[in-house]
Backbone as numpy.savetxt, mean C-alpha at the origin, in Angstrom:
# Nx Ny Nz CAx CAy CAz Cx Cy Cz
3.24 -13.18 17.38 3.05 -12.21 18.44 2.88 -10.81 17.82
1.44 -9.98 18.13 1.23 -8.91 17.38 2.28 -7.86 18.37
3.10 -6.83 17.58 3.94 -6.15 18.13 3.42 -4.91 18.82
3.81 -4.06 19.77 3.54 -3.03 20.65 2.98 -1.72 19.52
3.93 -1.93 18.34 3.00 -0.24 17.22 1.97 -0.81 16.73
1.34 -2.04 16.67 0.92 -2.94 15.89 -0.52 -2.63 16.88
-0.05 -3.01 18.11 -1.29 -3.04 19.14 -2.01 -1.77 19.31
-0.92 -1.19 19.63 -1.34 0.59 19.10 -2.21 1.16 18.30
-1.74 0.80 17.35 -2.94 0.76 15.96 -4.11 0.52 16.01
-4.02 -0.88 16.49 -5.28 -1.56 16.69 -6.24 -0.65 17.58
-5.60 -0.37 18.90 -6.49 -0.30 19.87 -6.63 1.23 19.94
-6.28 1.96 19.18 -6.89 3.37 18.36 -8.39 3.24 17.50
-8.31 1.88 16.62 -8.92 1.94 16.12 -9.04 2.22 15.09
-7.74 3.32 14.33 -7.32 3.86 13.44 -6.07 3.86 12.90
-5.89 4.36 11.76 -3.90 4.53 11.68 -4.90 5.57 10.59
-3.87 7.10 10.75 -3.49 8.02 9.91 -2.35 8.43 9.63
-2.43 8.59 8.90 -1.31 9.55 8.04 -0.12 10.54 8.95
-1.80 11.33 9.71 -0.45 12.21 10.30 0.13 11.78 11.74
-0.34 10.51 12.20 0.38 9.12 12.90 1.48 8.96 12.67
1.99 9.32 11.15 3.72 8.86 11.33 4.43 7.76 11.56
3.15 6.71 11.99 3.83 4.83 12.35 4.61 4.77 11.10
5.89 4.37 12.17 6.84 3.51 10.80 6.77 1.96 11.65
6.31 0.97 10.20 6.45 -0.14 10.97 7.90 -1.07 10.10
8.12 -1.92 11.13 9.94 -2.07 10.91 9.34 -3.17 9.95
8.42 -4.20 9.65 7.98 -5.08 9.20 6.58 -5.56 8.18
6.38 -5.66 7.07 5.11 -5.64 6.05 4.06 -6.36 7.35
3.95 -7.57 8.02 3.45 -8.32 9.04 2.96 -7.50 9.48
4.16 -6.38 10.51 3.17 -5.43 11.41 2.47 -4.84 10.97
2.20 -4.09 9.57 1.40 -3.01 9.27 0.16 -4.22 8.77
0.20 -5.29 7.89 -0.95 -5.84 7.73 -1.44 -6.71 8.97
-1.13 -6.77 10.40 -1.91 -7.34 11.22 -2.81 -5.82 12.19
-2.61 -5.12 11.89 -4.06 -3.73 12.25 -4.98 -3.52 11.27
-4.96 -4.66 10.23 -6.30 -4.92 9.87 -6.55 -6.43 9.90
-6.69 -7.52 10.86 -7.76 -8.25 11.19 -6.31 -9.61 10.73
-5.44 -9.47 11.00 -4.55 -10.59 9.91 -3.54 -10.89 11.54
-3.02 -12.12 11.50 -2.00 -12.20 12.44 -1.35 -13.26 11.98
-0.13 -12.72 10.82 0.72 -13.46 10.30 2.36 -13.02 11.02
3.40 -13.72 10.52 4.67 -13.52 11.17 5.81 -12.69 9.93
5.24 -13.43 8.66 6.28 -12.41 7.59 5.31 -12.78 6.78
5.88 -11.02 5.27 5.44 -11.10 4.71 6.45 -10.73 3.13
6.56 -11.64 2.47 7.62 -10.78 1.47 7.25 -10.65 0.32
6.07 -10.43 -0.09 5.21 -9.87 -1.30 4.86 -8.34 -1.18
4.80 -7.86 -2.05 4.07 -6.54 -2.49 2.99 -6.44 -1.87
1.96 -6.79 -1.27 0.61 -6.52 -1.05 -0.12 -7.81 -0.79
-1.08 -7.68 0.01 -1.92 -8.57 0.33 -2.69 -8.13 0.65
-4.19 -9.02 1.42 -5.63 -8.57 1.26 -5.60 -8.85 2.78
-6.61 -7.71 3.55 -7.02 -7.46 4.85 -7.85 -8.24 5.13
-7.81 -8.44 6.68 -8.97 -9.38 6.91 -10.35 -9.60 6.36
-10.57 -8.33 5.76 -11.86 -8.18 5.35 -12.42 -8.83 3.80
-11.01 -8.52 3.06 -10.60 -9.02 1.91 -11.38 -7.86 0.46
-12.03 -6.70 1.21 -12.11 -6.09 0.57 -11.22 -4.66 0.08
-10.09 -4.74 0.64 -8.96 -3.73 0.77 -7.53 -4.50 0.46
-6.55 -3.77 -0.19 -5.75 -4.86 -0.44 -4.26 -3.88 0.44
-3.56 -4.31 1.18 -2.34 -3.42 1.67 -0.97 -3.57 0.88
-0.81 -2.48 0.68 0.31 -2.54 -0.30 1.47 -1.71 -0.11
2.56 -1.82 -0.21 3.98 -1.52 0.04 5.15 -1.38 -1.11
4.44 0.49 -1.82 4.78 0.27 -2.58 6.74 0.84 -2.81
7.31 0.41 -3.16 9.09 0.48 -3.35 9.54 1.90 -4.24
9.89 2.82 -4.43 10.25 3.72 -5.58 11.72 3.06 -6.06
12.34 2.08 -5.48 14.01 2.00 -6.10 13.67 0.61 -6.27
13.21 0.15 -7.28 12.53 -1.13 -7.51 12.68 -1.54 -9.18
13.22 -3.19 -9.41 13.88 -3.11 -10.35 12.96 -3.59 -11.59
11.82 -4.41 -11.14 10.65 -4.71 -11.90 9.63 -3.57 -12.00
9.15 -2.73 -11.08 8.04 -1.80 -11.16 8.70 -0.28 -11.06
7.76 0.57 -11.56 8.11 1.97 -11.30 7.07 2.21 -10.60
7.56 2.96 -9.46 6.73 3.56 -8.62 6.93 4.74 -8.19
6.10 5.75 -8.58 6.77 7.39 -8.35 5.08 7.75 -7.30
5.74 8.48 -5.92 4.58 9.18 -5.22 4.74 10.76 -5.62
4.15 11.54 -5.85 3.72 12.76 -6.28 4.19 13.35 -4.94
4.78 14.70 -5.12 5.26 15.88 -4.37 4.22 15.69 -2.88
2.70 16.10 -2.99 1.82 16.45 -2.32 1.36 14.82 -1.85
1.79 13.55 -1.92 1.67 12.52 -1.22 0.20 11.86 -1.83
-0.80 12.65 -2.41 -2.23 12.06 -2.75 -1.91 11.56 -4.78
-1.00 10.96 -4.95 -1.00 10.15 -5.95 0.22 9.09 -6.14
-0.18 8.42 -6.68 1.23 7.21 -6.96 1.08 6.72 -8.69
2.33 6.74 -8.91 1.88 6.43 -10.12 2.93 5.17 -10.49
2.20 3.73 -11.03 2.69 2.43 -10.77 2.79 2.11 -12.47
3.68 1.53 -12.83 4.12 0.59 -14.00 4.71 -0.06 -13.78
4.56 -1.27 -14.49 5.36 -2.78 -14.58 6.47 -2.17 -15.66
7.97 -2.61 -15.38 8.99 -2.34 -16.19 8.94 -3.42 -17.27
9.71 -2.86 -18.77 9.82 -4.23 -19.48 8.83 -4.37 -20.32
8.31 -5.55 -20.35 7.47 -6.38 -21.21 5.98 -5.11 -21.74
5.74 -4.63 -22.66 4.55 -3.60 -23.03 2.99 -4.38 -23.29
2.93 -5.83 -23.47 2.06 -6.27 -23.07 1.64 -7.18 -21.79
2.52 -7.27 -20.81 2.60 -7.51 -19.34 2.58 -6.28 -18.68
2.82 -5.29 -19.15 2.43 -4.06 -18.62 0.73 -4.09 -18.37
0.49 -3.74 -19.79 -1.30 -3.50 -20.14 -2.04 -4.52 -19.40
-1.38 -5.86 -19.54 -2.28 -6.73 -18.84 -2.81 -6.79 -17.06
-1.28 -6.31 -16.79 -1.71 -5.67 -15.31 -2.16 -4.59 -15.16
-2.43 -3.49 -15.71 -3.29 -2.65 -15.51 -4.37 -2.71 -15.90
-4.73 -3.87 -17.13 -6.18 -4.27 -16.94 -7.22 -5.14 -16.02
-6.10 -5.57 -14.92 -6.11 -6.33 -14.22 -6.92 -5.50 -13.08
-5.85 -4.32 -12.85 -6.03 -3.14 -11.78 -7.49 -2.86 -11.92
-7.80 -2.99 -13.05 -9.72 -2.00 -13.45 -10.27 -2.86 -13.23
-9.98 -4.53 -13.88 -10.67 -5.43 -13.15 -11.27 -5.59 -11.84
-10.42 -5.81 -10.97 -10.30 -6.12 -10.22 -10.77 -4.43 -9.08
-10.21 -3.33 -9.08 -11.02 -2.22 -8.46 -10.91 -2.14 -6.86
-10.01 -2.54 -6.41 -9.54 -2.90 -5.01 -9.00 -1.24 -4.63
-9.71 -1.08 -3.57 -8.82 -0.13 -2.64 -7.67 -0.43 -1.55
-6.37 0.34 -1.87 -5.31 -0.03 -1.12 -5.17 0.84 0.09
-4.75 0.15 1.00 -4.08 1.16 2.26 -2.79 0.96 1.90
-1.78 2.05 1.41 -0.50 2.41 1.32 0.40 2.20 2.28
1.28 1.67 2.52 2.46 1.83 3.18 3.45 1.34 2.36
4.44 2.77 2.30 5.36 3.61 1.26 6.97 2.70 2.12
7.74 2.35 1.14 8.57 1.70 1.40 9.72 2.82 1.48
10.79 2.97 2.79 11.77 4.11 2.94 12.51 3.23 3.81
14.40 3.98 3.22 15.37 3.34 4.22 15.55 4.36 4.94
15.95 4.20 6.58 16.67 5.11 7.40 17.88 4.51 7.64
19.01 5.33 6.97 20.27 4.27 7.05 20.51 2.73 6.71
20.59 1.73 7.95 20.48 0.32 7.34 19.05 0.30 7.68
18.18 0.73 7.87 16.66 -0.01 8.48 15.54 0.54 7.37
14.93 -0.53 7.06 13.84 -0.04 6.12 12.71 -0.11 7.10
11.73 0.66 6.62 10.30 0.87 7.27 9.07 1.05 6.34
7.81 0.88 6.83 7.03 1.29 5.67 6.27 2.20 6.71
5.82 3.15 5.98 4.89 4.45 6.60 3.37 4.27 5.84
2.32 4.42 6.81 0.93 4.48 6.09 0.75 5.84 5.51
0.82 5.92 4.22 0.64 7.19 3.47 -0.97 6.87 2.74
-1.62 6.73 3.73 -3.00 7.09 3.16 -4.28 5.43 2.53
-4.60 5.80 2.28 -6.10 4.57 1.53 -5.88 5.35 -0.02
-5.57 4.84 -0.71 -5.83 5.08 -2.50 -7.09 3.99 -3.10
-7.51 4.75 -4.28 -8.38 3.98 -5.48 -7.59 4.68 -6.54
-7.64 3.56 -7.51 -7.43 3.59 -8.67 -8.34 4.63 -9.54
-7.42 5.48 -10.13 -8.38 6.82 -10.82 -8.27 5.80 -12.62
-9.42 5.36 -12.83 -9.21 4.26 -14.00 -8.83 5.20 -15.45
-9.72 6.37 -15.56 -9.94 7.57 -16.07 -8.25 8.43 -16.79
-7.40 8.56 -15.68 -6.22 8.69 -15.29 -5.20 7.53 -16.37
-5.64 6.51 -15.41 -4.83 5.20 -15.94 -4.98 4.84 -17.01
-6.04 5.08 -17.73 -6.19 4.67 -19.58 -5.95 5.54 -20.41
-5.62 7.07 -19.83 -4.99 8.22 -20.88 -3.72 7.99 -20.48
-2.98 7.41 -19.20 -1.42 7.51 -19.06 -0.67 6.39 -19.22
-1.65 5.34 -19.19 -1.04 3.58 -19.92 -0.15 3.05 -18.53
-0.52 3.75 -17.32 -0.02 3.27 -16.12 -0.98 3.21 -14.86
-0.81 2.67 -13.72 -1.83 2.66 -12.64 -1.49 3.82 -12.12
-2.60 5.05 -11.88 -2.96 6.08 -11.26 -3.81 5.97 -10.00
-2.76 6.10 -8.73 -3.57 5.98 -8.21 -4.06 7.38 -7.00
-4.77 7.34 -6.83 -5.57 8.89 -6.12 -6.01 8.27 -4.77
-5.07 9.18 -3.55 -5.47 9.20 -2.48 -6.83 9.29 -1.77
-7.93 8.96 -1.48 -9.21 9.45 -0.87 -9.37 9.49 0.73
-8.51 8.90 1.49 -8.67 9.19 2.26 -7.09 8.90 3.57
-6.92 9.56 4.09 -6.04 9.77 5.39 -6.04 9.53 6.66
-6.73 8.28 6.95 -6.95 7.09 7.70 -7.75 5.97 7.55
-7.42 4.77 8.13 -7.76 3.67 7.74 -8.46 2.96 9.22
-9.64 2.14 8.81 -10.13 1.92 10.66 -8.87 0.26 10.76
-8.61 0.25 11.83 -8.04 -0.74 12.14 -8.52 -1.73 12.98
-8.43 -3.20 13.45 -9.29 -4.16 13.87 -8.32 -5.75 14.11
-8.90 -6.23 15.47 -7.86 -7.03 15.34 -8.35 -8.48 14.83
-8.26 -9.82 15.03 -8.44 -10.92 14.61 -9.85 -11.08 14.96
């Protein structure tokens, strides 16, 4: 059952930034693009379209580092640990060249939420002088669509 912020979304047409949706669930935010699943407990997955990938990224996270920049238009992602499981996923990242729609993982008290902080691409440029995924905001809404 797609949820009431969920429908919202949809039937905007859009989700931005300065929207403010907090959705209580990874599900809700990836079914306003074309998906109608019930849970989701991975990092990211691919939109109906399959050319966008949605991602939820954690900053207090015990495998990855994930730091968002002051001004919200960068993230900057490393795999903890292993220095050639690092490289390999970020060669993965250039590989592969997927644009993400963000939603930023935050607790309010006991309740976590994720907020859409934007559409990022990978700045590859960035990412091979800093040996981490750089990623650069381009845009501050995303069209949304249902099944």
């Amino acid at each position: 059952m797609i949820k009431a912020i969920t429908k919202r979304a949809i039937s905007a047409g859009h989700i931005k930034v300065s929207d403010h949706l907090r959705f209580s669930l990874k599900a809700d935010a990836v079914n306003c693009f074309g998906r109608e699943i019930k849970s989701l407990q991975c990092g990211g997955t691919f939109t109906g379209r399959h050319d966008f990938w949605v991602w939820f990224p954690d900053t207090d996270n015990q495998e990855w580092s994930n730091e968002i920049s002051k001004c919200g238009t960068k993230i900057y992602e490393r795999k903890k640990g292993d220095a050639a499981e690092a490289k390999a996923y970020l060669k993965k990242q250039i590989s592969d060249n997927k644009k993400h729609h963000v939603f930023l993982r935050s607790k309010v008290g006991n309740s976590t939420y994720y907020t859409y902080r934007g559409t990022f691409q990978l700045s590859i440029e960035c990412s091979l002088a800093e040996k981490r995924a750089v990623w650069t905001r381009y845009d501050t809404q995303a069209e949304t669509y249902a099944v």
